[in-house]
CSV table of C-alpha atoms in Angstrom, one decimal:
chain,number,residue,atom,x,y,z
E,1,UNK,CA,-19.8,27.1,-5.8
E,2,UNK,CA,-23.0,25.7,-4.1
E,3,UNK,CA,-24.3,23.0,-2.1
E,4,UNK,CA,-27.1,20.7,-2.9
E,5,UNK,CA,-29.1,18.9,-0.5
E,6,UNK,CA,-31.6,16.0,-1.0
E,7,UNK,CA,-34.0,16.1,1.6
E,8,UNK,CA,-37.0,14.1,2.1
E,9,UNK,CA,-38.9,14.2,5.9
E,10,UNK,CA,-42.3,11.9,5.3
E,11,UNK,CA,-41.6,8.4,6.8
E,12,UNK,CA,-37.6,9.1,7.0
E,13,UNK,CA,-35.3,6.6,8.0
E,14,UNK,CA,-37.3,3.7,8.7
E,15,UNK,CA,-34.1,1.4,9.9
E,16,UNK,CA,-34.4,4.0,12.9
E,17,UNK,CA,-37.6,2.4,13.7
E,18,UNK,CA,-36.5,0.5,16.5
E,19,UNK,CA,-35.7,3.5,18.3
E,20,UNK,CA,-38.3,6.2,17.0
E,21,UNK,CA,-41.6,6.4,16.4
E,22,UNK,CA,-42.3,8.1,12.7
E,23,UNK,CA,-42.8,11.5,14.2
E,24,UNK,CA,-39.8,11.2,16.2
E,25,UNK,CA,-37.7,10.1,12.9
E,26,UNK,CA,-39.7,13.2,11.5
E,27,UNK,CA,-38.4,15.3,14.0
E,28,UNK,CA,-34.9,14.1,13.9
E,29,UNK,CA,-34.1,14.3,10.2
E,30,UNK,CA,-34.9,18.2,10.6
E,31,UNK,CA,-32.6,18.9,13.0
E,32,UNK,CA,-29.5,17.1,11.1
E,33,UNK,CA,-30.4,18.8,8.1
E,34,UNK,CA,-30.4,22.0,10.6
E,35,UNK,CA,-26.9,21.1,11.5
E,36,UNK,CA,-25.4,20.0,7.9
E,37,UNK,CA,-26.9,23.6,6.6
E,38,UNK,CA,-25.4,25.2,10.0
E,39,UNK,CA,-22.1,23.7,9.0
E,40,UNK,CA,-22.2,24.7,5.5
E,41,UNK,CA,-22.9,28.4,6.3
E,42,UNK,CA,-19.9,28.5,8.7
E,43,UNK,CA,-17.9,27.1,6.1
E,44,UNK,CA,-19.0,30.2,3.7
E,45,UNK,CA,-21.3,28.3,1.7
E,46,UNK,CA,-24.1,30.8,0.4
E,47,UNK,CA,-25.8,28.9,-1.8
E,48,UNK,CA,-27.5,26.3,-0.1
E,49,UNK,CA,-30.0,24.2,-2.4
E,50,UNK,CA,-32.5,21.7,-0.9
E,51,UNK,CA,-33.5,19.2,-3.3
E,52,UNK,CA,-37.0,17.7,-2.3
E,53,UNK,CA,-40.3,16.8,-4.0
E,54,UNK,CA,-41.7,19.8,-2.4
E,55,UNK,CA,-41.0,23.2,-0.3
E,56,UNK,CA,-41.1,22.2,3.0
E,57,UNK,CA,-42.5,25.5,5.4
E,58,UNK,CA,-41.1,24.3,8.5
E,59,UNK,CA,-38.0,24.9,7.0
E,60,UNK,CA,-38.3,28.8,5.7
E,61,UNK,CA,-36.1,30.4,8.5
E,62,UNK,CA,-33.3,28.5,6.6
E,63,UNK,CA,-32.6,31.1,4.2
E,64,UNK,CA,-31.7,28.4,1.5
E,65,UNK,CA,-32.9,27.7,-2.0
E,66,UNK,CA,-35.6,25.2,-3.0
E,67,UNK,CA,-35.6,22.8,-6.0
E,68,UNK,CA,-38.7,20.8,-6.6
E,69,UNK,CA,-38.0,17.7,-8.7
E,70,UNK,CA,-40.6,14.4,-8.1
E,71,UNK,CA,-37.7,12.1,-9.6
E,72,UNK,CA,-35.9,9.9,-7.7
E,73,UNK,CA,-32.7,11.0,-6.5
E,74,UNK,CA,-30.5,9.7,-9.4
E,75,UNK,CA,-32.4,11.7,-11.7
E,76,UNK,CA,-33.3,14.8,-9.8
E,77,UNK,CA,-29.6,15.0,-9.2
E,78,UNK,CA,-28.8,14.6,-12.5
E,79,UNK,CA,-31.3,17.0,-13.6
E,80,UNK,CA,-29.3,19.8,-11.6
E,81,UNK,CA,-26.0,18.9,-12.4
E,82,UNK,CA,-26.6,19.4,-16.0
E,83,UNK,CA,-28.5,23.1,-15.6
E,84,UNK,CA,-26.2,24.3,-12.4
E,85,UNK,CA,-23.4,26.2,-14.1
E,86,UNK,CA,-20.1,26.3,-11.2
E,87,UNK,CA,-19.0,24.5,-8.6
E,88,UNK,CA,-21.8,21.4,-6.6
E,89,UNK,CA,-20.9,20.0,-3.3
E,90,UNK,CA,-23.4,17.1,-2.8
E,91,UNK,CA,-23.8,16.5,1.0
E,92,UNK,CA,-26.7,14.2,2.5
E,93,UNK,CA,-28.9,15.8,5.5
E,94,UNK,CA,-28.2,13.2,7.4
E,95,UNK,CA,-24.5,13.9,8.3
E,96,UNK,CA,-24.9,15.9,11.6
E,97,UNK,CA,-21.2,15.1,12.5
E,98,UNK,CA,-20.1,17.5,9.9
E,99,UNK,CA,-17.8,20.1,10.8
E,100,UNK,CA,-16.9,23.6,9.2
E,101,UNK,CA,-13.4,22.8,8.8
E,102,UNK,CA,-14.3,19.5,6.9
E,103,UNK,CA,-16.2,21.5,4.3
E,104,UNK,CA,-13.6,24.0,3.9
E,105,UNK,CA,-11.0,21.7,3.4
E,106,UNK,CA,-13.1,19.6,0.5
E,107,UNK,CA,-14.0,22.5,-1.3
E,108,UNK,CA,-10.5,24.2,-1.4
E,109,UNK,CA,-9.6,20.8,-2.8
E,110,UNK,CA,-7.1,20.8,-6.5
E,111,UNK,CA,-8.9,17.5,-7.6
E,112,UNK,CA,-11.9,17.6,-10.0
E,113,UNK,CA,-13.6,15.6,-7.6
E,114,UNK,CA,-13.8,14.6,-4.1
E,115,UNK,CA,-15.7,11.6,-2.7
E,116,UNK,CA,-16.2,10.9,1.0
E,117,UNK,CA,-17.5,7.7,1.2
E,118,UNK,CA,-19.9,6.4,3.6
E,119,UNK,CA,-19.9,3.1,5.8
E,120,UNK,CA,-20.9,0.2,4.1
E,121,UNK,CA,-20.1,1.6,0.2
E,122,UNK,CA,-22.2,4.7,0.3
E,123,UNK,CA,-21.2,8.1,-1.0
E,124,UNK,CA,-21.9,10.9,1.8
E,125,UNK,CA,-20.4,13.9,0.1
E,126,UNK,CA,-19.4,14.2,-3.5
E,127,UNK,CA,-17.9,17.8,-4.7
E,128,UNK,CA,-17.5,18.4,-8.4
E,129,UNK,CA,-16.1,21.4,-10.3
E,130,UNK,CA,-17.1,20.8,-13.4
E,131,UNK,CA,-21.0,19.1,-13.0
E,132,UNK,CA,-22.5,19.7,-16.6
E,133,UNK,CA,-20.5,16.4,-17.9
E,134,UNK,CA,-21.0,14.4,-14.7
E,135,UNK,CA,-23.7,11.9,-13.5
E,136,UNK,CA,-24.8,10.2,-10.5
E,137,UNK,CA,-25.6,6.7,-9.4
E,138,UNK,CA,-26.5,7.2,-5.2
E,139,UNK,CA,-27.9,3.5,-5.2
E,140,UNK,CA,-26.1,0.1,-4.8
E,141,UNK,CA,-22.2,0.7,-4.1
E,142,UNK,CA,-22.2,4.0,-4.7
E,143,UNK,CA,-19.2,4.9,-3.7
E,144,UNK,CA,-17.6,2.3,-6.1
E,145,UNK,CA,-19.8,4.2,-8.9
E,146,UNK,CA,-18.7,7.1,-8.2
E,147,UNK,CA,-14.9,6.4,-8.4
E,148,UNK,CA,-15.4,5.0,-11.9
E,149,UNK,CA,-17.3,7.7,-13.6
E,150,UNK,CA,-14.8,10.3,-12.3
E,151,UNK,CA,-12.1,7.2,-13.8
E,152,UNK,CA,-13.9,7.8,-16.8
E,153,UNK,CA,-14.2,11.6,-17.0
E,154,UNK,CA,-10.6,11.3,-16.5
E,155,UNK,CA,-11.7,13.9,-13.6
E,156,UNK,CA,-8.5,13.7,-10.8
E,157,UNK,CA,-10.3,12.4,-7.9
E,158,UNK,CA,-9.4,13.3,-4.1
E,159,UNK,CA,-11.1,10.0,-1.5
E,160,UNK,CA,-11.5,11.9,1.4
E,161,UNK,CA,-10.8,10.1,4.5
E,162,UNK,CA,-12.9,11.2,7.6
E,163,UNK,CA,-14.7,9.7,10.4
E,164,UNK,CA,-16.9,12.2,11.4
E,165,UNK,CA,-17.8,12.3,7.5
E,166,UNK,CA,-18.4,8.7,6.8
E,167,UNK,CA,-21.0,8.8,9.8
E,168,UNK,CA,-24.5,8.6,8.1
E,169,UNK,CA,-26.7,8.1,10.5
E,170,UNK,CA,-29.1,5.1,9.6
E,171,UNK,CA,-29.2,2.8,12.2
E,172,UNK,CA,-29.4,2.9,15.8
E,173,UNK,CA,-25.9,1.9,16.5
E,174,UNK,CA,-24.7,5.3,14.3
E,175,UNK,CA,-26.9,7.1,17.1
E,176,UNK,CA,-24.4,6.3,19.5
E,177,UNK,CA,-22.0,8.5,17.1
E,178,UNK,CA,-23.6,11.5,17.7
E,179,UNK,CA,-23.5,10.8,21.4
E,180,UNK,CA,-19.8,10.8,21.5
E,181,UNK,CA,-18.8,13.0,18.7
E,182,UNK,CA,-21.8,14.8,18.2
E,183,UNK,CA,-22.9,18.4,18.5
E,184,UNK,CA,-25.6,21.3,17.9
E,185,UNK,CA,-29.4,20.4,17.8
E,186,UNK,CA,-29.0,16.7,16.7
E,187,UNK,CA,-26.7,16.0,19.8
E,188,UNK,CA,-29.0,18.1,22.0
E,189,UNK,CA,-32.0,15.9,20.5
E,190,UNK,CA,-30.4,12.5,20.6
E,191,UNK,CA,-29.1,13.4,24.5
E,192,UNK,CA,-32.8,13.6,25.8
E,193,UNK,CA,-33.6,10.6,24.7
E,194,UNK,CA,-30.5,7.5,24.7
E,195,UNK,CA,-27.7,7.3,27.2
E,196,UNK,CA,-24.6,4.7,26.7
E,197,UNK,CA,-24.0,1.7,27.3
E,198,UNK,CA,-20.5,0.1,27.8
E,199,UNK,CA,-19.0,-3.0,28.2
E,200,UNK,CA,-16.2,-5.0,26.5
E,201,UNK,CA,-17.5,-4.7,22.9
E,202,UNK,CA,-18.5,-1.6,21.2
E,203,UNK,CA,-20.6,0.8,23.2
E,204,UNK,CA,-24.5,-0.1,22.9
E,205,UNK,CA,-27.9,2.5,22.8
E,206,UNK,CA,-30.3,2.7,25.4
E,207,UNK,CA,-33.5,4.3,25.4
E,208,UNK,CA,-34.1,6.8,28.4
E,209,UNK,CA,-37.9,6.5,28.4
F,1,UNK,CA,9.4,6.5,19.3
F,2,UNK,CA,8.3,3.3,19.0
F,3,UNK,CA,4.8,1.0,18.5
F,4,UNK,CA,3.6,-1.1,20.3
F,5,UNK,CA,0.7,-3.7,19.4
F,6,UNK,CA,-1.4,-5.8,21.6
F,7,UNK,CA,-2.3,-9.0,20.0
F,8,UNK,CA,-3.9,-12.3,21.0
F,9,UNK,CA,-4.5,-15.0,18.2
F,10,UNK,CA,-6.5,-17.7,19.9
F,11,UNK,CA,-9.9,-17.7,19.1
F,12,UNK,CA,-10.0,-14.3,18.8
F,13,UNK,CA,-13.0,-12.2,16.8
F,14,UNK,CA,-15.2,-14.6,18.2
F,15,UNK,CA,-18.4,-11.5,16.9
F,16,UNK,CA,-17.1,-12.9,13.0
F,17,UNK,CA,-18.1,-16.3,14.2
F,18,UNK,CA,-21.1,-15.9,11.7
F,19,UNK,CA,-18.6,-15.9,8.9
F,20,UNK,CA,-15.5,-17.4,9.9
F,21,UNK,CA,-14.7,-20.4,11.4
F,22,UNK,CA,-12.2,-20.2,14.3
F,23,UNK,CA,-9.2,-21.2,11.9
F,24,UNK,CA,-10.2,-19.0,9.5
F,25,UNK,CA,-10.3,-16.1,11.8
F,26,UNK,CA,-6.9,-17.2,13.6
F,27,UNK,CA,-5.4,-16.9,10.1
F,28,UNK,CA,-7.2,-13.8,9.4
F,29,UNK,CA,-5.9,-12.1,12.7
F,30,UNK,CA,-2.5,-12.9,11.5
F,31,UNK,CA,-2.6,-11.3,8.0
F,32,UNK,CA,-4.7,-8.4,9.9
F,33,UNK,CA,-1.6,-7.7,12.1
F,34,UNK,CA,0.8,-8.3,8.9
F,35,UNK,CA,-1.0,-5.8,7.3
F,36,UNK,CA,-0.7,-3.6,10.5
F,37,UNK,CA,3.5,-3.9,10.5
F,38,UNK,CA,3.9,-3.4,7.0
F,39,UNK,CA,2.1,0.1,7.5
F,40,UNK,CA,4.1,0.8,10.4
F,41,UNK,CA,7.6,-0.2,8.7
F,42,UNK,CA,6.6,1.9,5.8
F,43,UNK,CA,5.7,5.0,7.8
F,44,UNK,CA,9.7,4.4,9.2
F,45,UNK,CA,9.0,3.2,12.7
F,46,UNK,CA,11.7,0.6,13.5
F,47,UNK,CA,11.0,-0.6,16.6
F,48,UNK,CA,7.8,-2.8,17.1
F,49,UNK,CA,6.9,-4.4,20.0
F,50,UNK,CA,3.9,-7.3,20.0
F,51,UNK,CA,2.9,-7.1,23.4
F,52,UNK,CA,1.4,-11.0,23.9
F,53,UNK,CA,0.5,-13.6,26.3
F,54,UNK,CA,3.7,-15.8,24.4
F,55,UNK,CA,5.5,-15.8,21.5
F,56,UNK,CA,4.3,-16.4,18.3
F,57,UNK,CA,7.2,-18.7,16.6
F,58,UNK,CA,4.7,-18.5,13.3
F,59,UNK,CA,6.0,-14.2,13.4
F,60,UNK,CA,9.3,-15.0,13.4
F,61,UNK,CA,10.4,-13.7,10.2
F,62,UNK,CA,8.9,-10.1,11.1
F,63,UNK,CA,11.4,-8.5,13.1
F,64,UNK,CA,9.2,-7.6,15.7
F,65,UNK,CA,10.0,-7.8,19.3
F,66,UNK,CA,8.1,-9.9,21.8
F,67,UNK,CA,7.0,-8.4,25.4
F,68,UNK,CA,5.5,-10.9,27.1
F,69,UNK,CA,2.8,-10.3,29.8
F,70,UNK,CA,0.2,-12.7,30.8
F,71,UNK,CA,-1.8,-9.8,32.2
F,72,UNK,CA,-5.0,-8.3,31.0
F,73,UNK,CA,-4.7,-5.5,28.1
F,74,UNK,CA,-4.9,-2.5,30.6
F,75,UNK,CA,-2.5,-3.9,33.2
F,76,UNK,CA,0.0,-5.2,30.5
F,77,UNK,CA,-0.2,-1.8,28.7
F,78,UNK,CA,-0.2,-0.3,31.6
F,79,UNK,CA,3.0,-2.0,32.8
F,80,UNK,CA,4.6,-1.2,29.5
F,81,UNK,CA,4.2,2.2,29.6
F,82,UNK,CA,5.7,2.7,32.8
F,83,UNK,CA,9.2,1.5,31.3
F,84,UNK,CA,9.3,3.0,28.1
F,85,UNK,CA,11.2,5.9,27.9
F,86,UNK,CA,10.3,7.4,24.7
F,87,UNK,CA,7.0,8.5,22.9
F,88,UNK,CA,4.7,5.7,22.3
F,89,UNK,CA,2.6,4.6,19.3
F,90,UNK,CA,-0.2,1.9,20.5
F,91,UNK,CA,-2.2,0.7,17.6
F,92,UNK,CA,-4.8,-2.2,17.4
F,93,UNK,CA,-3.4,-5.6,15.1
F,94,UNK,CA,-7.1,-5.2,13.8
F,95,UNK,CA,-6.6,-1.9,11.7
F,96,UNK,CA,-6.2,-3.5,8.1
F,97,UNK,CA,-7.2,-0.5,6.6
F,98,UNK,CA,-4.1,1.8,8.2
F,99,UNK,CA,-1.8,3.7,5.8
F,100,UNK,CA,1.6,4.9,6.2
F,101,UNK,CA,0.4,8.2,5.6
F,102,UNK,CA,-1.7,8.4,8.3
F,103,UNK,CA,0.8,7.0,10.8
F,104,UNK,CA,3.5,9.3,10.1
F,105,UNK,CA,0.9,12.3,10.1
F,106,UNK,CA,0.0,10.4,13.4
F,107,UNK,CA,3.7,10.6,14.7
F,108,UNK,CA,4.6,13.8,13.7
F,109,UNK,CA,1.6,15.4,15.5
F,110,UNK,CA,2.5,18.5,17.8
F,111,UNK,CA,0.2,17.4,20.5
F,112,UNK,CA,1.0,15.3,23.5
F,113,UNK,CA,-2.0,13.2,22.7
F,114,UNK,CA,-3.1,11.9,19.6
F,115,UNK,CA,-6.0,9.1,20.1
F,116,UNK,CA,-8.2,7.9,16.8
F,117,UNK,CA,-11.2,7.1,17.8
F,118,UNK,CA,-13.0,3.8,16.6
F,119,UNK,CA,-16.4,2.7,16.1
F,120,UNK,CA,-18.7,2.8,19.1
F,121,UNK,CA,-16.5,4.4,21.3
F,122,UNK,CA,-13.4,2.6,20.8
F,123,UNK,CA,-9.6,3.6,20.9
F,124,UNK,CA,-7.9,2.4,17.8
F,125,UNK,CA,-4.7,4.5,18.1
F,126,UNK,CA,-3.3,6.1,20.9
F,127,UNK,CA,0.3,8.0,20.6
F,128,UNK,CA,1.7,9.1,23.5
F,129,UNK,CA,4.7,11.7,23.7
F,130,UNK,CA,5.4,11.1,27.3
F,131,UNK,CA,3.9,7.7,28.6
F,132,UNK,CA,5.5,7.4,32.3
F,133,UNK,CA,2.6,9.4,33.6
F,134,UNK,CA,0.4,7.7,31.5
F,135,UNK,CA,-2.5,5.0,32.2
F,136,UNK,CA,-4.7,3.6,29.6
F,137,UNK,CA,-7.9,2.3,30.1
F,138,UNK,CA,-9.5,0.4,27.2
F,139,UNK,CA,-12.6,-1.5,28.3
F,140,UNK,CA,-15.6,0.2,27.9
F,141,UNK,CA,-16.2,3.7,26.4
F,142,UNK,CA,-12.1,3.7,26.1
F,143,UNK,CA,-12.2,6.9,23.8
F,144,UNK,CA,-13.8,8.9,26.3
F,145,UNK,CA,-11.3,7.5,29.1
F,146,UNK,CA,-8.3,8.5,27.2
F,147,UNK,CA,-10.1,12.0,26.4
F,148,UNK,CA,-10.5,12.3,30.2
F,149,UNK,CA,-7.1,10.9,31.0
F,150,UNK,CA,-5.3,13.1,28.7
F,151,UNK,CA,-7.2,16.4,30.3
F,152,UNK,CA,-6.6,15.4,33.6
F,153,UNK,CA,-2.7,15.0,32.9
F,154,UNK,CA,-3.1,18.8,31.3
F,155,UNK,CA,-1.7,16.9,27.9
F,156,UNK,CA,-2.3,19.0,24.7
F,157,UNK,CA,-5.1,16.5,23.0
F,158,UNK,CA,-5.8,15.6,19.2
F,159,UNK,CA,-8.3,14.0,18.0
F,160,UNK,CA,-7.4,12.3,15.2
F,161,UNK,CA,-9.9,12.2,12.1
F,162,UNK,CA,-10.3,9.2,10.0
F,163,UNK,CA,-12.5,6.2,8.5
F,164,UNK,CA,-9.5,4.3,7.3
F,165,UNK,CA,-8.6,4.3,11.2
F,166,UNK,CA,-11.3,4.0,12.7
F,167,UNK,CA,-12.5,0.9,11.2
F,168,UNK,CA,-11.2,-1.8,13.1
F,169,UNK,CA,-12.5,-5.2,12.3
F,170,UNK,CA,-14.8,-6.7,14.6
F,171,UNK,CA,-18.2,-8.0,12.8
F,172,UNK,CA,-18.6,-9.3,9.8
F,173,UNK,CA,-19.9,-5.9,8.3
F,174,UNK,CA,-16.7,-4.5,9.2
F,175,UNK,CA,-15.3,-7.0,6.0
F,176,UNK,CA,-17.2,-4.8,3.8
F,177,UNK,CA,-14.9,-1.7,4.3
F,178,UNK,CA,-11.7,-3.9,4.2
F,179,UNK,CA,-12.7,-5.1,0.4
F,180,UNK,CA,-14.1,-1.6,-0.4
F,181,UNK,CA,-11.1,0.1,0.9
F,182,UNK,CA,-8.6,-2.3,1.7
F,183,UNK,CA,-5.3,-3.5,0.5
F,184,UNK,CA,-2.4,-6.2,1.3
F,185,UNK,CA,-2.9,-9.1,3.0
F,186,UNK,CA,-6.0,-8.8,4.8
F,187,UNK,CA,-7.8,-7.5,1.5
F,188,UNK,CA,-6.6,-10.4,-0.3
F,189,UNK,CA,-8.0,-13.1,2.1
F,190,UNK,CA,-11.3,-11.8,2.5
F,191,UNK,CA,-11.6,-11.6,-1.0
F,192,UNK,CA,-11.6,-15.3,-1.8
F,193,UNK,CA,-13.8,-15.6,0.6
F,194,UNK,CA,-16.7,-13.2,0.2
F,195,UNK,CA,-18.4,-10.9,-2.4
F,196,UNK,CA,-20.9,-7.5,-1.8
F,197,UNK,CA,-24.1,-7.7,-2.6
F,198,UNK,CA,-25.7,-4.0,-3.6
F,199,UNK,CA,-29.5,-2.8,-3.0
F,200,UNK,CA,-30.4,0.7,-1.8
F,201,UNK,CA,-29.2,0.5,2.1
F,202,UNK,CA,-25.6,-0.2,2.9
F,203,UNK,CA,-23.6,-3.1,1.0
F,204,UNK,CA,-23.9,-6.6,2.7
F,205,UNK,CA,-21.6,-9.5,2.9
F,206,UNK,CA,-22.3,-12.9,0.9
F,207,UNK,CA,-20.0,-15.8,1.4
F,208,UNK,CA,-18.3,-17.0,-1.8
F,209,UNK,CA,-18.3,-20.8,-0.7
């Protein structure tokens, strides 16, 4: 099996803006990449492809794979699925809460497929055994897409429930995540720079400086 | 063992005022908690206690019992916990998304501690083998409390894992994982009343009427 990526760093997240500047955002995206890649090679992935428009040099201690496609990420993922030949765990760079255990436990799954969706409809991580027949549609309720072309494939299909999973972080409230459940160089980064704030309701984001 | 659910229907979920009126959201709290026992009776756990300011004659027909406590939720808990004399399941009325599945996995844990985190800090679920030496502490960053509380009692602590728990229902968003993932009662209501609406960033609400 391998692991695919999509990874873009110019202008990332932009609902983040509130909280950090560009180059901050810049910054930050690396580092949960870092720790999704980290996670994966602890899980025994070796095959670690990073799907981007092109080959990023900041990131060539990584040891991992580059595949240059300018498509969009529908197509560009599509594109791979139909030439990679075993296995494809799709996980998005920015899921820093992911743990080894997590991976392991997906990829040693019976089902054809496994989705883990994300909040509000998304699909974070979606494993496949056999790609060549499948397709992908990453925008709108994804998650709901998903579900049905696997339905259609007649592909069994595992939903895999998880917290730490369904944590994309795109806003500044899914910052406060990482604070609590967080770890490695995304934590660490996050940590210098917001501290909690509780009261009744849901915890709340402050920024230190 | 037994549960034990805290519950307060007057005006509560004031944060889905945006959405609901106050009726709407006193019904909804009701089916929420519906939803809740069914899970529970289904995962085998006979005894239920609501633990309320008075007693609801409109739950009558659920064979729940009543512990009345005009006290706040720590001190009522608190109280409650004192006189049990058996493991303890405390779970949130506003966990739609619960599955039997997950309580009895919940139940039949090893640890002394099981606590399921919930959004921003939150503790949804907390099961407690041996609650006499126990205290809860809810407001505020109450996941990190019972983290704290559970060390400092030298209580063998899991933490447990999952979106479907961890989502409790507290802003309208929060309606979007109950009609992408939901089921029962609570799934049912909230679909007459709204529909998702699909871009590229995370699903949003729309009111149906």
């Amino acid at each position: 099996m391998r692991a695919v990526i999509p990874y873009k760093q110019e202008n990332a997240k932009s609902r983040l803006s509130p909280v950090l500047s560009r180059t901050e955002r810049e910054e930050f995206v690396e580092l949960m990449l870092r720790d999704v890649v980290c996670s994966l090679r602890e899980a025994g992935v070796k095959d670690i492809d990073i799907l981007a428009t092109f080959k990023y040099s900041s990131l060539s201690d990584l040891d991992v794979n580059f595949v240059i496609d300018p498509a969009d990420l529908n197509e560009s993922i599509n594109k791979y699925l139909k030439k990679v030949n075993q296995p494809v765990l799709i996980i998005m760079a920015d899921l820093p809460l992911t743990r080894p255990e997590k991976i392991n436990d997906i990829i040693n799954s019976e089902e054809d497929v496994v989705i883990v969706p994300g909040k509000g409809g998304g699909t974070n991580i979606l494993f496949i055994k056999e790609p060549a027949g499948f397709s992908v549609c990453y925008y709108g309720m994804s998650f709901r897409n998903h579900c049905s072309i696997a339905k259609y494939l007649n592909c069994s299909l595992r939903i895999y429930d998880s917290f730490l999973l369904s944590t994309d972080i795109d806003e500044p409230n899914d910052i406060v995540e990482i604070l609590l459940h967080g770890h490695g160089l995304s934590f660490e980064y996050v940590q210098n720079k917001f501290e909690l704030e509780s009261g009744r309701a849901r915890v709340k984001l402050n920024c230190l400086h």
